């Protein structure tokens, strides 16, 4: 049992049965304007661009109403919409060669010079500048085999670290160098 007055009940039934969309004609205009602004299959016009064009066509409405109607029509600019395309990504796929996973995430070797780990770390200095440190260490002995410091994380930093490692490695060793 619904706790409504009889007149209210029948008034609501009549409204539901005679559902008339008072914005039907303007929705067509909004859709046309949005279609003109499509680029590569995506909508590019947002409410700020559509509103003046609607006003030129003789339709005046509040921004909130236009946004609601655009939402009902499914018109949303996809270029900078976080909900549709999450965020900017410069990812362009796999570039270069991907090395084989020889270690399979098992870092428990006890033989020196078989598995070496390397990484470049960023360190803030006292004068508010940054320094970059490249280190190579042995998995078995936890000994630092090579280390270099530079003001920029470039190939020279890595090359210097590898040169130091080359000088320190014993003859006939072929280590696996692991890096993230």
mmCIF file of C-alpha atoms in Angstrom:
data_model
loop_
_atom_site.group_PDB
_atom_site.id
_atom_site.type_symbol
_atom_site.label_atom_id
_atom_site.label_comp_id
_atom_site.label_asym_id
_atom_site.label_seq_id
_atom_site.Cartn_x
_atom_site.Cartn_y
_atom_site.Cartn_z
ATOM 1 C CA UNK A 1 0.000 0.000 0.000
ATOM 2 C CA UNK A 2 1.356 3.398 -1.020
ATOM 3 C CA UNK A 3 0.760 6.254 1.361
ATOM 4 C CA UNK A 4 -0.370 8.844 -1.257
ATOM 5 C CA UNK A 5 -3.539 10.786 -1.631
ATOM 6 C CA UNK A 6 -5.834 9.504 -4.353
ATOM 7 C CA UNK A 7 -5.495 12.635 -6.508
ATOM 8 C CA UNK A 8 -1.683 12.552 -6.273
ATOM 9 C CA UNK A 9 -1.591 8.889 -7.256
ATOM 10 C CA UNK A 10 -3.665 9.400 -10.413
ATOM 11 C CA UNK A 11 -1.795 12.591 -11.303
ATOM 12 C CA UNK A 12 1.526 10.704 -11.198
ATOM 13 C CA UNK A 13 0.088 7.834 -13.264
ATOM 14 C CA UNK A 14 -1.022 10.334 -15.894
ATOM 15 C CA UNK A 15 2.445 11.944 -15.988
ATOM 16 C CA UNK A 16 4.143 8.562 -16.411
ATOM 17 C CA UNK A 17 1.737 7.531 -19.186
ATOM 18 C CA UNK A 18 2.076 10.860 -21.067
ATOM 19 C CA UNK A 19 5.832 11.209 -20.839
ATOM 20 C CA UNK A 20 6.647 14.130 -23.136
ATOM 21 C CA UNK A 21 10.236 15.192 -23.565
ATOM 22 C CA UNK A 22 10.162 18.989 -23.594
ATOM 23 C CA UNK A 23 13.773 19.047 -24.807
ATOM 24 C CA UNK A 24 13.261 16.689 -27.791
ATOM 25 C CA UNK A 25 13.736 19.400 -30.446
ATOM 26 C CA UNK A 26 16.763 20.968 -28.765
ATOM 27 C CA UNK A 27 18.367 17.543 -28.323
ATOM 28 C CA UNK A 28 18.359 17.177 -32.102
ATOM 29 C CA UNK A 29 20.112 20.540 -32.477
ATOM 30 C CA UNK A 30 22.694 19.599 -29.820
ATOM 31 C CA UNK A 31 23.329 16.292 -31.598
ATOM 32 C CA UNK A 32 23.805 18.085 -34.953
ATOM 33 C CA UNK A 33 26.265 20.583 -33.466
ATOM 34 C CA UNK A 34 28.197 17.805 -31.718
ATOM 35 C CA UNK A 35 28.354 15.765 -34.941
ATOM 36 C CA UNK A 36 29.914 18.736 -36.761
ATOM 37 C CA UNK A 37 32.698 18.779 -34.198
ATOM 38 C CA UNK A 38 33.573 15.093 -34.508
ATOM 39 C CA UNK A 39 37.179 14.289 -35.294
ATOM 40 C CA UNK A 40 38.437 10.759 -35.928
ATOM 41 C CA UNK A 41 35.100 9.405 -34.717
ATOM 42 C CA UNK A 42 35.207 11.197 -31.362
ATOM 43 C CA UNK A 43 33.265 14.179 -30.098
ATOM 44 C CA UNK A 44 35.447 17.232 -29.593
ATOM 45 C CA UNK A 45 32.867 19.898 -28.683
ATOM 46 C CA UNK A 46 32.086 20.285 -24.992
ATOM 47 C CA UNK A 47 29.287 22.341 -23.437
ATOM 48 C CA UNK A 48 31.360 25.546 -23.572
ATOM 49 C CA UNK A 49 31.585 25.285 -27.348
ATOM 50 C CA UNK A 50 28.035 24.065 -27.920
ATOM 51 C CA UNK A 51 26.317 26.719 -25.756
ATOM 52 C CA UNK A 52 27.216 29.767 -27.930
ATOM 53 C CA UNK A 53 26.273 27.846 -31.073
ATOM 54 C CA UNK A 54 22.892 27.037 -29.523
ATOM 55 C CA UNK A 55 22.401 30.696 -28.635
ATOM 56 C CA UNK A 56 23.164 31.657 -32.251
ATOM 57 C CA UNK A 57 20.460 29.205 -33.314
ATOM 58 C CA UNK A 58 18.004 30.937 -30.940
ATOM 59 C CA UNK A 59 17.983 28.460 -28.042
ATOM 60 C CA UNK A 60 18.833 29.761 -24.575
ATOM 61 C CA UNK A 61 19.433 27.523 -21.575
ATOM 62 C CA UNK A 62 21.542 27.155 -18.464
ATOM 63 C CA UNK A 63 24.931 25.437 -18.646
ATOM 64 C CA UNK A 64 23.780 22.777 -16.165
ATOM 65 C CA UNK A 65 20.797 21.924 -18.362
ATOM 66 C CA UNK A 66 23.001 21.636 -21.424
ATOM 67 C CA UNK A 67 25.451 19.388 -19.581
ATOM 68 C CA UNK A 68 22.563 17.162 -18.432
ATOM 69 C CA UNK A 69 21.163 16.909 -21.961
ATOM 70 C CA UNK A 70 24.604 16.148 -23.379
ATOM 71 C CA UNK A 71 25.014 13.423 -20.778
ATOM 72 C CA UNK A 72 21.627 11.936 -21.727
ATOM 73 C CA UNK A 73 22.676 11.958 -25.391
ATOM 74 C CA UNK A 74 26.066 10.428 -24.595
ATOM 75 C CA UNK A 75 27.960 13.413 -25.977
ATOM 76 C CA UNK A 76 31.251 13.900 -24.198
ATOM 77 C CA UNK A 77 34.472 15.164 -25.710
ATOM 78 C CA UNK A 78 36.886 12.233 -25.633
ATOM 79 C CA UNK A 79 40.133 14.128 -26.187
ATOM 80 C CA UNK A 80 40.699 15.249 -22.609
ATOM 81 C CA UNK A 81 38.079 13.245 -20.750
ATOM 82 C CA UNK A 82 39.629 11.397 -17.821
ATOM 83 C CA UNK A 83 36.732 8.999 -17.468
ATOM 84 C CA UNK A 84 36.958 7.808 -21.062
ATOM 85 C CA UNK A 85 40.665 7.783 -21.796
ATOM 86 C CA UNK A 86 42.037 7.771 -18.229
ATOM 87 C CA UNK A 87 45.198 9.821 -18.753
ATOM 88 C CA UNK A 88 47.850 10.861 -21.189
ATOM 89 C CA UNK A 89 50.232 8.084 -22.048
ATOM 90 C CA UNK A 90 53.317 8.339 -24.203
ATOM 91 C CA UNK A 91 53.566 4.530 -24.408
ATOM 92 C CA UNK A 92 54.185 3.515 -28.018
ATOM 93 C CA UNK A 93 54.612 -0.223 -27.571
ATOM 94 C CA UNK A 94 57.730 -2.305 -27.045
ATOM 95 C CA UNK A 95 60.764 -0.589 -28.515
ATOM 96 C CA UNK A 96 64.085 -2.378 -28.874
ATOM 97 C CA UNK A 97 64.973 -5.882 -27.737
ATOM 98 C CA UNK A 98 63.554 -7.531 -24.642
ATOM 99 C CA UNK A 99 66.085 -9.784 -22.916
ATOM 100 C CA UNK A 100 65.180 -13.327 -21.960
ATOM 101 C CA UNK A 101 64.102 -13.866 -18.359
ATOM 102 C CA UNK A 102 66.982 -16.122 -17.316
ATOM 103 C CA UNK A 103 66.519 -15.668 -13.570
ATOM 104 C CA UNK A 104 62.720 -16.206 -13.387
ATOM 105 C CA UNK A 105 62.671 -14.007 -10.265
ATOM 106 C CA UNK A 106 64.887 -16.420 -8.284
ATOM 107 C CA UNK A 107 67.518 -14.283 -6.589
ATOM 108 C CA UNK A 108 69.116 -16.895 -4.330
ATOM 109 C CA UNK A 109 72.493 -17.568 -5.919
ATOM 110 C CA UNK A 110 75.473 -18.191 -3.622
ATOM 111 C CA UNK A 111 78.194 -18.301 -6.277
ATOM 112 C CA UNK A 112 79.964 -14.930 -6.666
ATOM 113 C CA UNK A 113 79.955 -13.153 -10.051
ATOM 114 C CA UNK A 114 77.033 -15.171 -11.478
ATOM 115 C CA UNK A 115 74.180 -12.729 -10.863
ATOM 116 C CA UNK A 116 74.782 -8.985 -10.651
ATOM 117 C CA UNK A 117 72.144 -6.328 -9.954
ATOM 118 C CA UNK A 118 72.173 -2.757 -11.241
ATOM 119 C CA UNK A 119 70.027 0.324 -10.856
ATOM 120 C CA UNK A 120 70.211 4.096 -11.206
ATOM 121 C CA UNK A 121 69.098 6.067 -8.148
ATOM 122 C CA UNK A 122 68.211 9.745 -7.890
ATOM 123 C CA UNK A 123 69.609 11.640 -4.892
ATOM 124 C CA UNK A 124 68.749 15.193 -3.804
ATOM 125 C CA UNK A 125 71.836 17.147 -2.814
ATOM 126 C CA UNK A 126 72.103 19.860 -0.174
ATOM 127 C CA UNK A 127 71.992 22.663 -2.755
ATOM 128 C CA UNK A 128 68.578 21.425 -4.040
ATOM 129 C CA UNK A 129 70.029 19.845 -7.177
ATOM 130 C CA UNK A 130 69.903 16.195 -8.152
ATOM 131 C CA UNK A 131 72.640 13.620 -8.595
ATOM 132 C CA UNK A 132 72.283 10.200 -10.188
ATOM 133 C CA UNK A 133 74.114 7.152 -8.933
ATOM 134 C CA UNK A 134 74.574 3.946 -10.924
ATOM 135 C CA UNK A 135 75.573 0.908 -8.880
ATOM 136 C CA UNK A 136 76.302 -2.727 -9.749
ATOM 137 C CA UNK A 137 76.411 -5.243 -6.918
ATOM 138 C CA UNK A 138 76.959 -8.970 -6.612
ATOM 139 C CA UNK A 139 73.949 -11.076 -5.560
ATOM 140 C CA UNK A 140 75.984 -13.639 -3.629
ATOM 141 C CA UNK A 141 78.376 -11.425 -1.665
ATOM 142 C CA UNK A 142 76.291 -8.197 -1.637
ATOM 143 C CA UNK A 143 79.522 -6.408 -2.572
ATOM 144 C CA UNK A 144 79.401 -3.199 -4.608
ATOM 145 C CA UNK A 145 81.458 -3.981 -7.709
ATOM 146 C CA UNK A 146 81.066 -0.660 -9.529
ATOM 147 C CA UNK A 147 79.552 2.760 -8.801
ATOM 148 C CA UNK A 148 79.349 6.048 -10.692
ATOM 149 C CA UNK A 149 77.809 9.432 -9.934
ATOM 150 C CA UNK A 150 76.657 12.030 -12.464
ATOM 151 C CA UNK A 151 74.470 15.114 -12.724
ATOM 152 C CA UNK A 152 72.334 13.504 -15.411
ATOM 153 C CA UNK A 153 71.083 9.933 -15.952
ATOM 154 C CA UNK A 154 72.555 9.315 -19.395
ATOM 155 C CA UNK A 155 74.485 6.658 -21.332
ATOM 156 C CA UNK A 156 77.814 7.996 -20.098
ATOM 157 C CA UNK A 157 76.842 7.217 -16.503
ATOM 158 C CA UNK A 158 75.958 3.624 -17.393
ATOM 159 C CA UNK A 159 79.004 3.199 -19.648
ATOM 160 C CA UNK A 160 81.316 4.404 -16.857
ATOM 161 C CA UNK A 161 79.766 1.952 -14.398
ATOM 162 C CA UNK A 162 80.121 -0.944 -16.861
ATOM 163 C CA UNK A 163 83.767 0.027 -17.539
ATOM 164 C CA UNK A 164 84.497 -0.110 -13.805
ATOM 165 C CA UNK A 165 82.801 -3.523 -13.633
ATOM 166 C CA UNK A 166 84.798 -4.810 -16.591
ATOM 167 C CA UNK A 167 88.039 -3.882 -14.829
ATOM 168 C CA UNK A 168 86.978 -5.604 -11.607
ATOM 169 C CA UNK A 169 85.596 -8.913 -12.979
ATOM 170 C CA UNK A 170 87.879 -11.961 -12.902
ATOM 171 C CA UNK A 171 88.819 -13.675 -16.191
ATOM 172 C CA UNK A 172 86.378 -16.211 -17.696
ATOM 173 C CA UNK A 173 83.251 -15.097 -15.783
ATOM 174 C CA UNK A 174 79.982 -14.520 -17.667
ATOM 175 C CA UNK A 175 77.571 -12.963 -15.180
ATOM 176 C CA UNK A 176 73.876 -12.266 -15.691
ATOM 177 C CA UNK A 177 73.215 -8.570 -15.097
ATOM 178 C CA UNK A 178 69.708 -7.948 -13.741
ATOM 179 C CA UNK A 179 68.076 -4.537 -13.964
ATOM 180 C CA UNK A 180 64.528 -3.323 -13.610
#
